[in-house]
Amino acid sequence: MATKLEQLLTSLQASLGDKISKSIVEFGEITIECKAADYLNVCQILRDDSALKFEQLIDLSGVDYQAYGDGAYEGLRYAVVNHLLSVSLNQRVRLRVFAQDEDFPILPTLVETWPVANWFEREAFDLFGIMFENHPDLRRLLTDYGFVGHPFRKDFPMIGTVEMRYDPEQQRVIYQPVSIDQRNNVPRVIRSEGAHHG
C-alpha cells in the first residue's frame, strides 16, 4: 500500500501535471516548483482540488540564492517559498517559485487566493525587494519609512549603511552614515605555549 506521502505526490502530479517543473521528496516532506507564469493557477488548484485542499497558507518567505552552495549555484537568484497545509486532509506541501528578473524580481500576489499572504508578501518585499503584482498595499513592514535597500539580500552590508540616533539639540531622531569600524568577526584561537595535547 502506498504511503500517505506517495499518495500526495501522486495526487499533485495528477492535478498539476507538467505545471510542476520540479519535485523533491526529502525529510518526509514534498517540495514542488512551478514557473512564475503558472504560479497563480497552481495555487488555485492546490487550494481547490478535492484531492489536495490546501486551505491554509502557513508561511510565505523570500529567499536570495546569490551565495548558495559556496558560489557553485547557477540559477535564478530570488525565490518565494510557500508552506501550505490541508487541515481537512492532514497534509502539507512546500511550493517554490523563482522570479524571472534578477534586477526587478516580481511575482503575482496570492492575496486573492489566501488573504493571509498580505503581510508575508510585505515582509518579502521589505527584506528582499521582491515585488508582488496586484498586492493591495505593498509597503515596508519591518524597516523604517526612510530605509534604503533590502537587508536580507546577500549583498547588503552586515552592519548596514546608516545608523539612527536621537539628537538632543534637534530634539529628533536623525540618520547618519554608519560610524562602526569594520571588524574581523573570526574568533582568535588562543593556545598556551608548550601545552601538551594527548
Short mmCIF file of C-alpha atoms in Angstrom, two decimals:
data_model
loop_
_atom_site.label_atom_id
_atom_site.label_comp_id
_atom_site.label_asym_id
_atom_site.label_seq_id
_atom_site.Cartn_x
_atom_site.Cartn_y
_atom_site.Cartn_z
CA MET A 1 0.00 0.00 0.00
CA ALA A 2 1.30 3.48 -0.88
CA THR A 3 2.35 5.73 1.98
CA LYS A 4 0.49 8.99 2.65
CA LEU A 5 3.42 10.91 1.17
CA GLU A 6 3.42 8.81 -2.03
CA GLN A 7 -0.34 9.28 -2.33
CA LEU A 8 0.07 13.05 -2.02
CA LEU A 9 2.82 13.09 -4.65
CA THR A 10 0.59 11.07 -6.99
CA SER A 11 -2.31 13.50 -6.38
CA LEU A 12 -0.07 16.51 -7.02
CA GLN A 13 1.21 15.01 -10.28
CA ALA A 14 -2.32 14.06 -11.38
CA SER A 15 -3.76 17.52 -10.63
CA LEU A 16 -0.85 19.70 -11.75
CA GLY A 17 0.87 17.56 -14.41
CA ASP A 18 3.53 19.48 -16.33
CA LYS A 19 2.86 22.63 -14.29
CA ILE A 20 5.23 21.04 -11.75
CA SER A 21 8.70 21.86 -13.06
CA LYS A 22 10.45 20.00 -10.23
CA SER A 23 9.50 17.89 -7.23
CA ILE A 24 11.70 16.82 -4.33
CA VAL A 25 10.88 14.42 -1.51
CA GLU A 26 13.23 14.97 1.42
CA PHE A 27 12.95 14.60 5.19
CA GLY A 28 9.41 13.27 4.84
CA GLU A 29 8.24 16.42 3.03
CA ILE A 30 7.35 17.28 -0.55
CA THR A 31 8.64 20.40 -2.26
CA ILE A 32 7.31 21.27 -5.69
CA GLU A 33 8.39 24.04 -8.02
CA CYS A 34 6.46 25.78 -10.76
CA LYS A 35 7.20 28.52 -13.26
CA ALA A 36 6.25 32.09 -12.38
CA ALA A 37 3.74 32.10 -15.27
CA ASP A 38 1.89 29.14 -13.69
CA TYR A 39 2.12 30.35 -10.09
CA LEU A 40 -1.44 31.68 -9.61
CA ASN A 41 -3.01 28.78 -11.47
CA VAL A 42 -1.02 26.22 -9.45
CA CYS A 43 -2.04 27.89 -6.18
CA GLN A 44 -5.71 27.86 -7.22
CA ILE A 45 -5.52 24.13 -7.96
CA LEU A 46 -3.65 23.42 -4.71
CA ARG A 47 -6.42 25.17 -2.78
CA ASP A 48 -9.48 23.91 -4.66
CA ASP A 49 -8.69 20.41 -5.97
CA SER A 50 -10.62 17.81 -3.93
CA ALA A 51 -7.53 15.57 -3.56
CA LEU A 52 -5.36 18.46 -2.34
CA LYS A 53 -7.49 21.00 -0.40
CA PHE A 54 -4.65 23.23 0.81
CA GLU A 55 -6.92 25.70 2.56
CA GLN A 56 -4.19 27.38 4.57
CA LEU A 57 -1.08 29.28 3.64
CA ILE A 58 1.06 28.78 6.76
CA ASP A 59 4.08 30.79 5.64
CA LEU A 60 5.48 32.67 2.65
CA SER A 61 9.07 33.84 2.61
CA GLY A 62 11.61 35.27 0.22
CA VAL A 63 14.96 33.60 -0.46
CA ASP A 64 18.12 35.02 -2.03
CA TYR A 65 20.21 32.24 -3.56
CA GLN A 66 23.13 34.51 -4.55
CA ALA A 67 25.70 32.89 -2.23
CA TYR A 68 24.06 29.44 -2.17
CA GLY A 69 26.34 26.39 -2.42
CA ASP A 70 29.51 28.46 -1.87
CA GLY A 71 29.16 30.09 -5.27
CA ALA A 72 28.57 26.81 -7.10
CA TYR A 73 24.86 27.61 -7.60
CA GLU A 74 23.82 28.67 -11.08
CA GLY A 75 20.19 29.56 -11.28
CA LEU A 76 17.71 32.35 -10.73
CA ARG A 77 18.55 34.44 -7.68
CA TYR A 78 15.23 35.23 -5.94
CA ALA A 79 12.51 32.79 -4.95
CA VAL A 80 9.35 32.77 -2.88
CA VAL A 81 8.67 29.67 -0.80
CA ASN A 82 5.15 28.85 0.39
CA HIS A 83 4.23 26.34 3.09
CA LEU A 84 0.71 25.04 2.63
CA LEU A 85 -1.48 23.00 4.97
CA SER A 86 -4.61 21.00 4.28
CA VAL A 87 -6.46 20.80 7.58
CA SER A 88 -9.22 18.61 6.14
CA LEU A 89 -6.83 16.06 4.59
CA ASN A 90 -3.99 16.48 7.12
CA GLN A 91 -1.23 17.03 4.56
CA ARG A 92 1.43 19.61 3.81
CA VAL A 93 3.36 20.75 0.75
CA ARG A 94 6.06 23.34 0.06
CA LEU A 95 5.82 25.34 -3.18
CA ARG A 96 8.83 27.26 -4.51
CA VAL A 97 8.72 29.69 -7.40
CA PHE A 98 11.57 31.78 -8.81
CA ALA A 99 11.23 35.37 -10.03
CA GLN A 100 12.49 35.54 -13.62
CA ASP A 101 14.08 39.01 -13.46
CA GLU A 102 17.01 39.41 -11.06
CA ASP A 103 17.11 43.21 -11.39
CA PHE A 104 13.39 43.62 -10.70
CA PRO A 105 12.10 40.41 -9.07
CA ILE A 106 8.32 40.29 -9.40
CA LEU A 107 5.64 37.65 -8.85
CA PRO A 108 1.84 37.82 -8.70
CA THR A 109 0.29 38.37 -5.28
CA LEU A 110 -1.53 35.48 -3.57
CA VAL A 111 -3.84 37.80 -1.58
CA GLU A 112 -6.89 36.76 -3.64
CA THR A 113 -6.15 33.05 -3.07
CA TRP A 114 -5.08 33.24 0.58
CA PRO A 115 -5.69 36.68 2.19
CA VAL A 116 -3.06 35.90 4.87
CA ALA A 117 -0.40 36.35 2.15
CA ASN A 118 -0.74 40.13 2.60
CA TRP A 119 1.77 40.68 5.42
CA PHE A 120 4.01 37.78 4.39
CA GLU A 121 4.43 39.39 0.96
CA ARG A 122 5.05 42.81 2.51
CA GLU A 123 7.83 41.22 4.57
CA ALA A 124 9.38 39.57 1.48
CA PHE A 125 9.19 42.92 -0.34
CA ASP A 126 10.75 44.80 2.56
CA LEU A 127 13.59 42.39 3.30
CA PHE A 128 14.35 41.01 -0.20
CA GLY A 129 12.91 43.62 -2.59
CA ILE A 130 10.58 41.10 -4.25
CA MET A 131 7.61 42.89 -5.82
CA PHE A 132 4.11 41.38 -5.76
CA GLU A 133 1.94 42.41 -8.67
CA ASN A 134 -1.61 43.48 -7.70
CA HIS A 135 -0.84 43.47 -3.98
CA PRO A 136 -3.35 45.87 -2.37
CA ASP A 137 -0.87 47.62 -0.05
CA LEU A 138 2.79 46.83 -0.78
CA ARG A 139 4.59 48.92 1.85
CA ARG A 140 7.60 48.17 4.04
CA LEU A 141 6.64 46.20 7.13
CA LEU A 142 9.70 45.89 9.39
CA THR A 143 12.16 48.59 8.37
CA ASP A 144 11.66 52.32 8.81
CA TYR A 145 9.94 54.55 6.25
CA GLY A 146 13.17 56.13 5.03
CA PHE A 147 15.10 52.87 4.87
CA VAL A 148 17.11 52.34 1.67
CA GLY A 149 17.81 48.83 0.39
CA HIS A 150 16.66 45.36 1.40
CA PRO A 151 18.56 43.98 4.41
CA PHE A 152 18.13 40.23 3.74
CA ARG A 153 19.76 40.40 0.32
CA LYS A 154 23.12 38.65 0.41
CA ASP A 155 24.91 41.72 -0.93
CA PHE A 156 23.55 44.04 1.78
CA PRO A 157 26.35 45.02 4.22
CA MET A 158 26.21 43.21 7.57
CA ILE A 159 26.39 46.43 9.58
CA GLY A 160 24.02 48.33 7.29
CA THR A 161 24.67 51.69 5.67
CA VAL A 162 23.10 54.20 8.09
CA GLU A 163 22.56 54.39 11.81
CA MET A 164 19.88 56.23 13.70
CA ARG A 165 20.28 58.18 16.93
CA TYR A 166 18.43 60.78 18.95
CA ASP A 167 19.95 64.25 18.57
CA PRO A 168 19.28 66.26 21.76
CA GLU A 169 19.97 69.60 20.02
CA GLN A 170 17.49 68.98 17.20
CA GLN A 171 15.23 67.06 19.58
CA ARG A 172 14.54 64.40 16.99
CA VAL A 173 15.86 61.16 15.62
CA ILE A 174 18.47 61.63 12.88
CA TYR A 175 20.14 59.28 10.41
CA GLN A 176 23.85 59.37 9.70
CA PRO A 177 26.37 57.15 7.88
CA VAL A 178 27.48 54.14 9.89
CA SER A 179 30.36 55.04 12.20
CA ILE A 180 31.15 51.47 13.27
CA ASP A 181 34.60 50.31 12.17
CA GLN A 182 34.65 47.18 10.04
CA ARG A 183 35.92 44.39 12.23
CA ASN A 184 37.11 40.85 11.76
CA ASN A 185 34.44 38.50 13.11
CA VAL A 186 36.71 35.44 13.02
CA PRO A 187 37.48 34.45 16.62
CA ARG A 188 41.14 34.23 17.63
CA VAL A 189 42.30 30.90 18.95
CA ILE A 190 44.49 31.33 21.98
CA ARG A 191 46.71 28.42 22.97
CA SER A 192 49.12 28.44 25.85
CA GLU A 193 52.72 27.81 24.79
CA GLY A 194 54.05 24.34 25.44
CA ALA A 195 50.63 22.88 26.27
CA HIS A 196 50.73 19.14 25.92
CA HIS A 197 47.96 17.56 23.82
CA GLY A 198 47.49 13.85 24.35
#
